[in-house]
């Protein structure tokens, strides 16, 4: 059984992961509207991955005999100033999520909950990848140009992102 503090904090993180999924879907809708199919596809795949992050925590709470309590998901923004601004917002969001995950690991340690600390290590490693992959897109856009041909080339590259593999709870 999780401590009440951890149960509350993990339920909050489930909501944050579902908000992330919603945010990336909003970015996909924005990019679809600009006919950037590859960028939109990348965001759709990211939305799926975030849904899986939420479900992994959902399953973890169930496995620990705790109650999942779903909260209302905040509405995401609808517009960004440019495609590159959407990717920049994605990077900032992932940095925010990394802060949340680190705080959860700190709480797990404070509560002496080794299993939660263990699952948080998975999320910590995942956040390194999440930040790196969007940072890589932004750096390439800065190199190739974030409008016209550079953006067109990036759009083609991002079309090839594969669907995330299903995540097991442990
Ligand atoms: Fe769930 O990692 Fe992104 O937000």
GROMACS .gro file of C-alpha atoms in nm, residues 32-95:
model
   64
   32UNK     CA    1  -0.226   1.949  -3.925
   33UNK     CA    2  -0.388   2.285  -3.987
   34UNK     CA    3  -0.059   2.404  -4.140
   35UNK     CA    4  -0.038   2.094  -4.361
   36UNK     CA    5   0.273   1.978  -4.175
   37UNK     CA    6   0.168   1.614  -4.174
   38UNK     CA    7   0.503   1.477  -4.058
   39UNK     CA    8   0.530   1.716  -3.761
   40UNK     CA    9   0.166   1.642  -3.674
   41UNK     CA   10   0.237   1.268  -3.694
   42UNK     CA   11   0.531   1.306  -3.454
   43UNK     CA   12   0.302   1.489  -3.208
   44UNK     CA   13   0.036   1.218  -3.240
   45UNK     CA   14   0.295   0.952  -3.157
   46UNK     CA   15   0.407   1.162  -2.862
   47UNK     CA   16   0.046   1.189  -2.744
   48UNK     CA   17   0.020   0.809  -2.752
   49UNK     CA   18   0.341   0.777  -2.555
   50UNK     CA   19   0.213   1.017  -2.290
   51UNK     CA   20  -0.108   0.819  -2.263
   52UNK     CA   21   0.108   0.512  -2.197
   53UNK     CA   22   0.303   0.701  -1.931
   54UNK     CA   23  -0.027   0.773  -1.758
   55UNK     CA   24  -0.139   0.411  -1.789
   56UNK     CA   25   0.189   0.279  -1.651
   57UNK     CA   26   0.127   0.481  -1.334
   58UNK     CA   27  -0.240   0.381  -1.334
   59UNK     CA   28  -0.138   0.013  -1.336
   60UNK     CA   29   0.126   0.076  -1.072
   61UNK     CA   30  -0.131   0.224  -0.833
   62UNK     CA   31  -0.358  -0.074  -0.895
   63UNK     CA   32  -0.069  -0.316  -0.830
   64UNK     CA   33   0.004  -0.138  -0.500
   65UNK     CA   34  -0.357  -0.173  -0.387
   66UNK     CA   35  -0.418   0.202  -0.418
   67UNK     CA   36  -0.713   0.383  -0.566
   68UNK     CA   37  -0.676   0.566  -0.899
   69UNK     CA   38  -0.865   0.896  -0.889
   70UNK     CA   39  -0.898   1.065  -1.226
   71UNK     CA   40  -0.920   1.443  -1.223
   72UNK     CA   41  -1.041   1.684  -1.492
   73UNK     CA   42  -0.782   1.741  -1.763
   74UNK     CA   43  -0.698   2.106  -1.821
   75UNK     CA   44  -0.763   2.238  -2.174
   76UNK     CA   45  -0.435   2.280  -2.366
   77UNK     CA   46  -0.349   2.589  -2.575
   78UNK     CA   47  -0.475   2.593  -2.932
   79UNK     CA   48  -0.224   2.815  -3.109
   80UNK     CA   49   0.150   2.866  -3.117
   81UNK     CA   50   0.337   3.142  -3.298
   82UNK     CA   51   0.505   2.902  -3.540
   83UNK     CA   52   0.585   2.530  -3.575
   84UNK     CA   53   0.921   2.586  -3.408
   85UNK     CA   54   0.743   2.764  -3.120
   86UNK     CA   55   0.532   2.450  -3.071
   87UNK     CA   56   0.847   2.233  -3.049
   88UNK     CA   57   1.003   2.487  -2.813
   89UNK     CA   58   0.690   2.468  -2.594
   90UNK     CA   59   0.724   2.089  -2.603
   91UNK     CA   60   1.081   2.111  -2.472
   92UNK     CA   61   0.975   2.348  -2.194
   93UNK     CA   62   0.689   2.116  -2.104
   94UNK     CA   63   0.923   1.817  -2.082
   95UNK     CA   64   1.159   2.014  -1.857
   0.00000   0.00000   0.00000
